[in-house]
CSV table of C-alpha atoms in Angstrom, one decimal:
chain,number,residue,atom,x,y,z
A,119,UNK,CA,20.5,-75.6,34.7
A,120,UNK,CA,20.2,-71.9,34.4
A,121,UNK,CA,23.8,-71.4,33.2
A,122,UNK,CA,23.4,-73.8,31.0
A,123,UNK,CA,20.5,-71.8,29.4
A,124,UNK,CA,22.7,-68.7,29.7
A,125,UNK,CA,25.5,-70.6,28.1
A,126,UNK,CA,23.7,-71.8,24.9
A,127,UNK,CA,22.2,-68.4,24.6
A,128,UNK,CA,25.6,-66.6,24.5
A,129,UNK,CA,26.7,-69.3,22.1
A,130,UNK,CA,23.5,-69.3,19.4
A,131,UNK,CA,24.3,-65.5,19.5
A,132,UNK,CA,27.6,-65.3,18.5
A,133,UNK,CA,26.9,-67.7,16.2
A,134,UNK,CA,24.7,-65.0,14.2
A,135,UNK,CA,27.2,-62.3,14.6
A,136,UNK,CA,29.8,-62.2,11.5
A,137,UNK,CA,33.2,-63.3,12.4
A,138,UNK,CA,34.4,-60.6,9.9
A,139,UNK,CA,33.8,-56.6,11.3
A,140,UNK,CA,33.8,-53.7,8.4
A,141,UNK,CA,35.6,-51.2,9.2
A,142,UNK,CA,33.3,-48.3,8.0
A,143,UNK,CA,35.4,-45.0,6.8
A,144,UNK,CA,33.7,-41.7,6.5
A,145,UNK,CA,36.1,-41.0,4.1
A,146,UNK,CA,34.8,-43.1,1.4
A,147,UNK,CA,31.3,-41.7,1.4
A,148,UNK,CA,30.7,-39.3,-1.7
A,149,UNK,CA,30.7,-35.4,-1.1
A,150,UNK,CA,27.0,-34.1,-1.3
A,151,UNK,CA,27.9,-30.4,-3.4
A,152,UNK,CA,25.6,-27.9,-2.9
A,153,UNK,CA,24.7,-25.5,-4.9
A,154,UNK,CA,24.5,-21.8,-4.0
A,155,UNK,CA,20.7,-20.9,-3.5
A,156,UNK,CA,19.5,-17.8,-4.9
A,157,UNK,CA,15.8,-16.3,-3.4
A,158,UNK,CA,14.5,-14.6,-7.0
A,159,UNK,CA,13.1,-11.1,-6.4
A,160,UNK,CA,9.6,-12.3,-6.9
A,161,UNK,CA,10.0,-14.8,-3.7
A,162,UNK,CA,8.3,-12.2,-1.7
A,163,UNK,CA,5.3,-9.9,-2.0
A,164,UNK,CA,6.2,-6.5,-2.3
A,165,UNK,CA,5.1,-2.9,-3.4
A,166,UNK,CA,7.2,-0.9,-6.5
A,167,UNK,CA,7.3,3.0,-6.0
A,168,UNK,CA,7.1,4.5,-9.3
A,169,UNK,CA,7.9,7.8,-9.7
A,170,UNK,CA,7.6,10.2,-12.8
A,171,UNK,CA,9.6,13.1,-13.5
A,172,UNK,CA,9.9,15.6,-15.7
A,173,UNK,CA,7.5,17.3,-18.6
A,174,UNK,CA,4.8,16.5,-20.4
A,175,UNK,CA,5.3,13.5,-22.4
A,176,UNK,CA,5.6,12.2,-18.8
A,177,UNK,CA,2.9,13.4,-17.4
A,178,UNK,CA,0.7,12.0,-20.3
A,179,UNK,CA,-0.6,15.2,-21.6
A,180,UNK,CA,-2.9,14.0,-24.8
A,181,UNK,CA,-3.7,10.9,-23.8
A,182,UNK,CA,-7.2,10.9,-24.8
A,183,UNK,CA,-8.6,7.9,-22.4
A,184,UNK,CA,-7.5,9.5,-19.5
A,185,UNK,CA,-5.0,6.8,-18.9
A,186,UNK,CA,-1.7,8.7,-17.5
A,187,UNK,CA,0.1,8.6,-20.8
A,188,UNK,CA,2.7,5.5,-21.3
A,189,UNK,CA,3.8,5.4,-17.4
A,190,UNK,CA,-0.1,5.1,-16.6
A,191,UNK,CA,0.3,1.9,-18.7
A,192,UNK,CA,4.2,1.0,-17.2
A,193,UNK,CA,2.0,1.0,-14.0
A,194,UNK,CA,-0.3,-1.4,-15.1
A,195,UNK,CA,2.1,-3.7,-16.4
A,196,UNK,CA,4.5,-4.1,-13.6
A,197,UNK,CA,1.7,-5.1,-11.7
A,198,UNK,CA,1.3,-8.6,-13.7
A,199,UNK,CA,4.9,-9.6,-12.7
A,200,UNK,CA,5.3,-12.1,-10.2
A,201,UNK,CA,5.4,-11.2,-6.5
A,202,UNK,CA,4.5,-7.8,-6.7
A,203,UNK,CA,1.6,-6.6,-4.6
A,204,UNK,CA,0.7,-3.3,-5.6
A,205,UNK,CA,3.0,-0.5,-7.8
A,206,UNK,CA,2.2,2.9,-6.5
A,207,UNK,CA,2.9,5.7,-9.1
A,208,UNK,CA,3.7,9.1,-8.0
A,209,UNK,CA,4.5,11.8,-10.7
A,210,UNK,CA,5.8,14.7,-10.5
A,211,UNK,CA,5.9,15.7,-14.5
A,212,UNK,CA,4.4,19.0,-15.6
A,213,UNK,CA,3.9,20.1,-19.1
A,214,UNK,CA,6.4,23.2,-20.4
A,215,UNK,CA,9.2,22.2,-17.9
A,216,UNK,CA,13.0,22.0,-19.1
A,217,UNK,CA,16.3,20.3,-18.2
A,218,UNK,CA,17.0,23.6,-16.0
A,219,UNK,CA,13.9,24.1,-14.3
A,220,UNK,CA,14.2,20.6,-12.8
A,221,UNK,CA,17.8,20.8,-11.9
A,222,UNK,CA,16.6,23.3,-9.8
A,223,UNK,CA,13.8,21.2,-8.2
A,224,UNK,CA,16.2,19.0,-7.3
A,225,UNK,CA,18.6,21.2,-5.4
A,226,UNK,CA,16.1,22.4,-3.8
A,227,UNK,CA,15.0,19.7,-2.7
A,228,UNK,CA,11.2,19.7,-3.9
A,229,UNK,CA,11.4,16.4,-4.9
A,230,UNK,CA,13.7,14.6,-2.5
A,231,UNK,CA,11.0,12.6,-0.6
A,232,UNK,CA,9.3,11.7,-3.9
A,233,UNK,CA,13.2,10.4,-5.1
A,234,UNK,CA,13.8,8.9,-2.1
A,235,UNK,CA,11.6,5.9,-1.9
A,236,UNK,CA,11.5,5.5,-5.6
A,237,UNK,CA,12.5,1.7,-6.5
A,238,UNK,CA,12.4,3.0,-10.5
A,239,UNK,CA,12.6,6.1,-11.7
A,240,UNK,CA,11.8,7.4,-15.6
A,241,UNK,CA,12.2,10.7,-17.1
A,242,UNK,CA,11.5,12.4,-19.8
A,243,UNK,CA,13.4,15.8,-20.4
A,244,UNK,CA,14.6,18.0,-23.1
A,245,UNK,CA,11.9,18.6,-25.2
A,246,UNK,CA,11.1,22.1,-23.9
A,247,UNK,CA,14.8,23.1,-24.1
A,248,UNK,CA,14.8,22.9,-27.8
A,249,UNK,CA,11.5,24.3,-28.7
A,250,UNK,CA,13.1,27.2,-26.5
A,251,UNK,CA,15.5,27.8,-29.5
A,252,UNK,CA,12.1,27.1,-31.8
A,253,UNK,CA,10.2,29.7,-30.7
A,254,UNK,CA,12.8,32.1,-30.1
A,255,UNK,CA,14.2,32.2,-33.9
A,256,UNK,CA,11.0,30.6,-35.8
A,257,UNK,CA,12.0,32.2,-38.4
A,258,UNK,CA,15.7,32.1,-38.7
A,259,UNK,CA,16.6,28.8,-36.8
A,260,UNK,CA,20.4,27.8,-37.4
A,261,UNK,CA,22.0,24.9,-36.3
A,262,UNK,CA,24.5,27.0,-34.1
A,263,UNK,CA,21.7,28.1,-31.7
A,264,UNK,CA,20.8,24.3,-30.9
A,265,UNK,CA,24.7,23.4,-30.3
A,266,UNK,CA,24.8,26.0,-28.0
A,267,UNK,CA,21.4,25.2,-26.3
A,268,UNK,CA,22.6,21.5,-26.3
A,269,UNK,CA,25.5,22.2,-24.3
A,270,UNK,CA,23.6,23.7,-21.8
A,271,UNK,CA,21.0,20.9,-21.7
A,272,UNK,CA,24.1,18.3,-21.4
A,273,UNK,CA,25.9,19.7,-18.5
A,274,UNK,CA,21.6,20.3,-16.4
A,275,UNK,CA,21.4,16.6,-17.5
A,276,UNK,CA,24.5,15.4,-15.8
A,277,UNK,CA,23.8,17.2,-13.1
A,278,UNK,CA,20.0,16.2,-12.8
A,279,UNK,CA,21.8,12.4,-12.7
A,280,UNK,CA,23.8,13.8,-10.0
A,281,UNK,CA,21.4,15.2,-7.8
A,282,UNK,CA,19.0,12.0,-7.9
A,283,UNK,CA,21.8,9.6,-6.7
A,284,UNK,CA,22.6,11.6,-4.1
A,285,UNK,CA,19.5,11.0,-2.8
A,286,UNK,CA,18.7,7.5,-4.2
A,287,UNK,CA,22.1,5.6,-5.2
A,288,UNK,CA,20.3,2.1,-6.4
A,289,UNK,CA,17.3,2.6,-7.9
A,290,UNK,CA,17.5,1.8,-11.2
A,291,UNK,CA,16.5,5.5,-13.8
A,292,UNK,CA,14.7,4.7,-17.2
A,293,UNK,CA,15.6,7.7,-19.8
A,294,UNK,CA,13.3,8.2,-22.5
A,295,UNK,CA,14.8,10.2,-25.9
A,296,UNK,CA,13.1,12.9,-27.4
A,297,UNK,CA,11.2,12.7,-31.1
A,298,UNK,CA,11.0,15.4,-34.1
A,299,UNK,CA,7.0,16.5,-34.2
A,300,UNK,CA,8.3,18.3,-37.3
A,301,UNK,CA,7.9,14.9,-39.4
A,302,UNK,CA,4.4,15.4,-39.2
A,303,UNK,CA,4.2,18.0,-41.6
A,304,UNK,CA,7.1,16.8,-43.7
A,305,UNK,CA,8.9,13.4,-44.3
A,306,UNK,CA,11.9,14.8,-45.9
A,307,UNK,CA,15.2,14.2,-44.0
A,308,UNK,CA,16.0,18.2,-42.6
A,309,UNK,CA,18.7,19.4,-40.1
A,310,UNK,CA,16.4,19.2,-37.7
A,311,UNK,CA,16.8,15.5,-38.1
A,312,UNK,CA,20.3,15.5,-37.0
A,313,UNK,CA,19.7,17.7,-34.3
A,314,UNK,CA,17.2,15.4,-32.4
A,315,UNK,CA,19.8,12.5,-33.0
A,316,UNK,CA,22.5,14.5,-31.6
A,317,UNK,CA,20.0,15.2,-28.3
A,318,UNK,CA,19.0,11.7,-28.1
A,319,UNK,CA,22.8,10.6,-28.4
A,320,UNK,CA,23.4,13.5,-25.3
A,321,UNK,CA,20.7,11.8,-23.0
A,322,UNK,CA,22.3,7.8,-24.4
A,323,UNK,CA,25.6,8.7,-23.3
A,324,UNK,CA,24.2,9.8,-20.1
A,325,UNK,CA,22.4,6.6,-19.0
A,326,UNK,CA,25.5,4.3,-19.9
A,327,UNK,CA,28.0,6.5,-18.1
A,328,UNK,CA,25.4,6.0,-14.9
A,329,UNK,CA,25.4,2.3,-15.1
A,330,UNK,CA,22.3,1.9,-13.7
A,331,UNK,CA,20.0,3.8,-16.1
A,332,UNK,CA,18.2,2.7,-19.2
A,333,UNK,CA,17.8,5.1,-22.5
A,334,UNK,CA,14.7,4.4,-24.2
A,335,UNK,CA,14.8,5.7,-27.9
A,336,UNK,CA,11.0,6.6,-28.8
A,337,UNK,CA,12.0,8.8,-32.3
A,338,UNK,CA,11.3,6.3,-34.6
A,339,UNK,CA,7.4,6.0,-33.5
A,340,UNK,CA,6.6,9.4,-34.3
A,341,UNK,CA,7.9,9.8,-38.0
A,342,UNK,CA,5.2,11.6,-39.7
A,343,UNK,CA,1.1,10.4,-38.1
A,344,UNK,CA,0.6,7.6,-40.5
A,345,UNK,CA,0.2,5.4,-37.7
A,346,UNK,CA,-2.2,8.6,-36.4
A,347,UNK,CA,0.1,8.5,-33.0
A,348,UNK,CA,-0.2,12.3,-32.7
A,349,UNK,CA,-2.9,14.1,-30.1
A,350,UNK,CA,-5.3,16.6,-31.8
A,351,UNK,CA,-2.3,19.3,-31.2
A,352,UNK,CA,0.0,18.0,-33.2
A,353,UNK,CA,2.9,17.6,-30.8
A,354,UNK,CA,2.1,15.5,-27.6
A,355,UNK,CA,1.2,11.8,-28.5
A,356,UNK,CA,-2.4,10.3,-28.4
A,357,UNK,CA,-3.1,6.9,-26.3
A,358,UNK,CA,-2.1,5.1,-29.3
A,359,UNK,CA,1.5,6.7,-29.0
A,360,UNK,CA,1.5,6.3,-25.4
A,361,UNK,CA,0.6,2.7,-25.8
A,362,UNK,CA,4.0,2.3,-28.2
A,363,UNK,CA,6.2,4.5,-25.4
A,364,UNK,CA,4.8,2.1,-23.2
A,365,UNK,CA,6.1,-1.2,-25.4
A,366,UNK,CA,9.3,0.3,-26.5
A,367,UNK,CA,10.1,1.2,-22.3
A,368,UNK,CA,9.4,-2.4,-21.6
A,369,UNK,CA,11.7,-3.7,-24.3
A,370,UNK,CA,14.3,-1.2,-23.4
A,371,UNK,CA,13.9,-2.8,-19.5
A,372,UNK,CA,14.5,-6.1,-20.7
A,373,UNK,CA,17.7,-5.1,-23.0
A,374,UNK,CA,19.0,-3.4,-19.8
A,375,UNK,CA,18.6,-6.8,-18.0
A,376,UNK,CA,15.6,-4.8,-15.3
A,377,UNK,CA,13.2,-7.4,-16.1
A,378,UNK,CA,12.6,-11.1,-17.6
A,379,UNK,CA,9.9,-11.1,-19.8
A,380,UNK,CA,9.7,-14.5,-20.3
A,381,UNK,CA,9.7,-15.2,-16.6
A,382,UNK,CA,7.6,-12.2,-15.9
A,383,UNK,CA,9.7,-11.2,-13.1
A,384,UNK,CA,11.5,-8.1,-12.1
A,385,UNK,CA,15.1,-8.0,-11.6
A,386,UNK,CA,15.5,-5.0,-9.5
C-alpha cells in the first residue's frame, strides 16, 4: 500500500510539471546601459581659500562700510553656493603697490604659503604703474612714456602669472582691468582713454594665454560719478563701486564657466 501511495504521488506530480521545458538564454535579456555618474563639486562640504593680491582696489581702500571692498563681498557670496562650508579670505593687497613690487614678493617667496593653499585667486594690478608716469610728467604726459611703462608692466605681468603657478598650477586666477579716474572730471574721449584700453587689453591677453584665469573688465563702471561710485578722494571706489566690482566679478566667473549661477554651485 505504501508504494502505491508513493506511486500516485510521483504520478499527480508530473502531471503538473509542463511537458514542454524553455530553454532560457541570457542572451536575449536587454543590456541595462549605464550612464557615467558624475559627483558635482557641491556633493561634499568643503572650505574655499580666498586669497587677495595686489593694491588697493583689492584691498578695499574707500569702502566706506567697512566691508573689504568688492572681495569682502565675493567672500560673502561664495558662501551661499551649495556645499560650501565656510570661505576663508586671506589678503595680501596693500595700497600704492605696482606690477614690480609684487613680482618681487613672489620671488621671494613672501607670499608662497598664502598662494599655496589658495583654491581662487584675484588680483588687481597696474594701477600704480601708470600713475607712476602721472605723477612723474603731470605736466607734460605723452603717450610714449605710457608705451614704454606698458612694456615693462606686460613682461612683470607675465611673470607675476609665472611665479603663481609655480607654486599653485590649478587654482583657478580672477584678473580684474583697470579704470580711468580721469572721467570724473571730464567725459570727453582723451588719449588717456586709449591708454587704459591698451592696459586692460595687456592684462585680457594675459588671462586667455593662462587658460585658467578670468579677466574681469570693471572700466565701464567708473565713467565719470554719476552713479556717485567714487570714495570721497576721487580715485578709489566707494561701497557702491565695490558692490558693482563685486557683480561684474561674479558675471565674469560665470562667462569663464567657474561657477553656475543658476545652480548656485561652484565649478572649481
Amino acid at each position: 500500500m505504501k508504494y502505491l501511495i508513493s506511486l500516485l504521488c510521483i504520478l499527480l506530480l508530473s502531471g503538473c510539471v509542463s511537458n514542454e521545458m524553455k530553454e532560457v538564454s541570457f542572451s536575449e535579456r536587454e543590456a541595462v546601459l549605464f550612464e557615467e555618474y558624475v559627483i558635482p563639486f557641491s556633493f561634499f562640504p568643503r572650505t574655499i581659500e580666498l586669497v587677495g593680491l595686489g593694491d588697493s582696489l583689492t584691498q578695499g581702500v574707500g569702502d566706506e562700510l567697512k566691508r573689504d571692498g568688492y572681495i569682502g563681498r565675493l567672500q560673502k557670496e561664495i558662501l551661499q553656493y551649495k556645499g560650501i562650508e565656510d570661505v576663508v579670505l586671506t589678503n595680501t593687497a596693500k595700497r600704492g603697490r605696482r606690477s614690480d613690487q609684487l613680482l618681487k614678493m613672489l620671488k621671494d617667496g613672501e607670499i608662497d604659503h598664502q598662494i599655496r593653499k589658495a583654491s581662487i585667486i584675484v588680483l588687481t594690478i597696474g594701477g600704480n604703474d601708470m600713475m607712476k608716469v602721472v605723477k612723474k610728467d603731470l605736466f607734460d604726459l605723452r603717450v610714449e612714456a605710457f608705451e614704454k611703462e606698458l612694456e615693462k608692466f606686460e613682461r612683470n605681468y607675465d611673470h607675476i602669472l609665472e611665479e603663481i603657478r609655480e607654486i599653485n598650477s590649478i587654482a583657478p586666477i580672477v584678473l580684474l582691468g583697470i579704470y580711468n579716474p580721469i572721467t570724473i572730471v571730464t567725459d570727453e574721449k582723451s588719449e588717456f582713454d586709449q591708454i587704459v584700453s591698451d592696459w586692460n587689453n595687456t592684462i585680457e591677453s594675459v588671462a586667455y594665454s593662462d587658460g585658467n584665469a578670468c579677466f574681469v573688465p570693471i572700466d565701464k563702471l567708473f565713467i565719470s560719478n554719476d552713479n556717485l561710485v567714487y570714495h570721497t578722494d576721487f580715485f578709489h571706489p566707494n561701497s557702491k563701486g565695490y558692490q558693482l566690482i563685486n557683480e561684474a566679478v561674479m558675471d565674469s566667473l560665470q562667462d569663464c564657466g567657474l561657477i553656475d549661477a543658476q545652480n548656485r554651485e561652484l565649478l572649481f
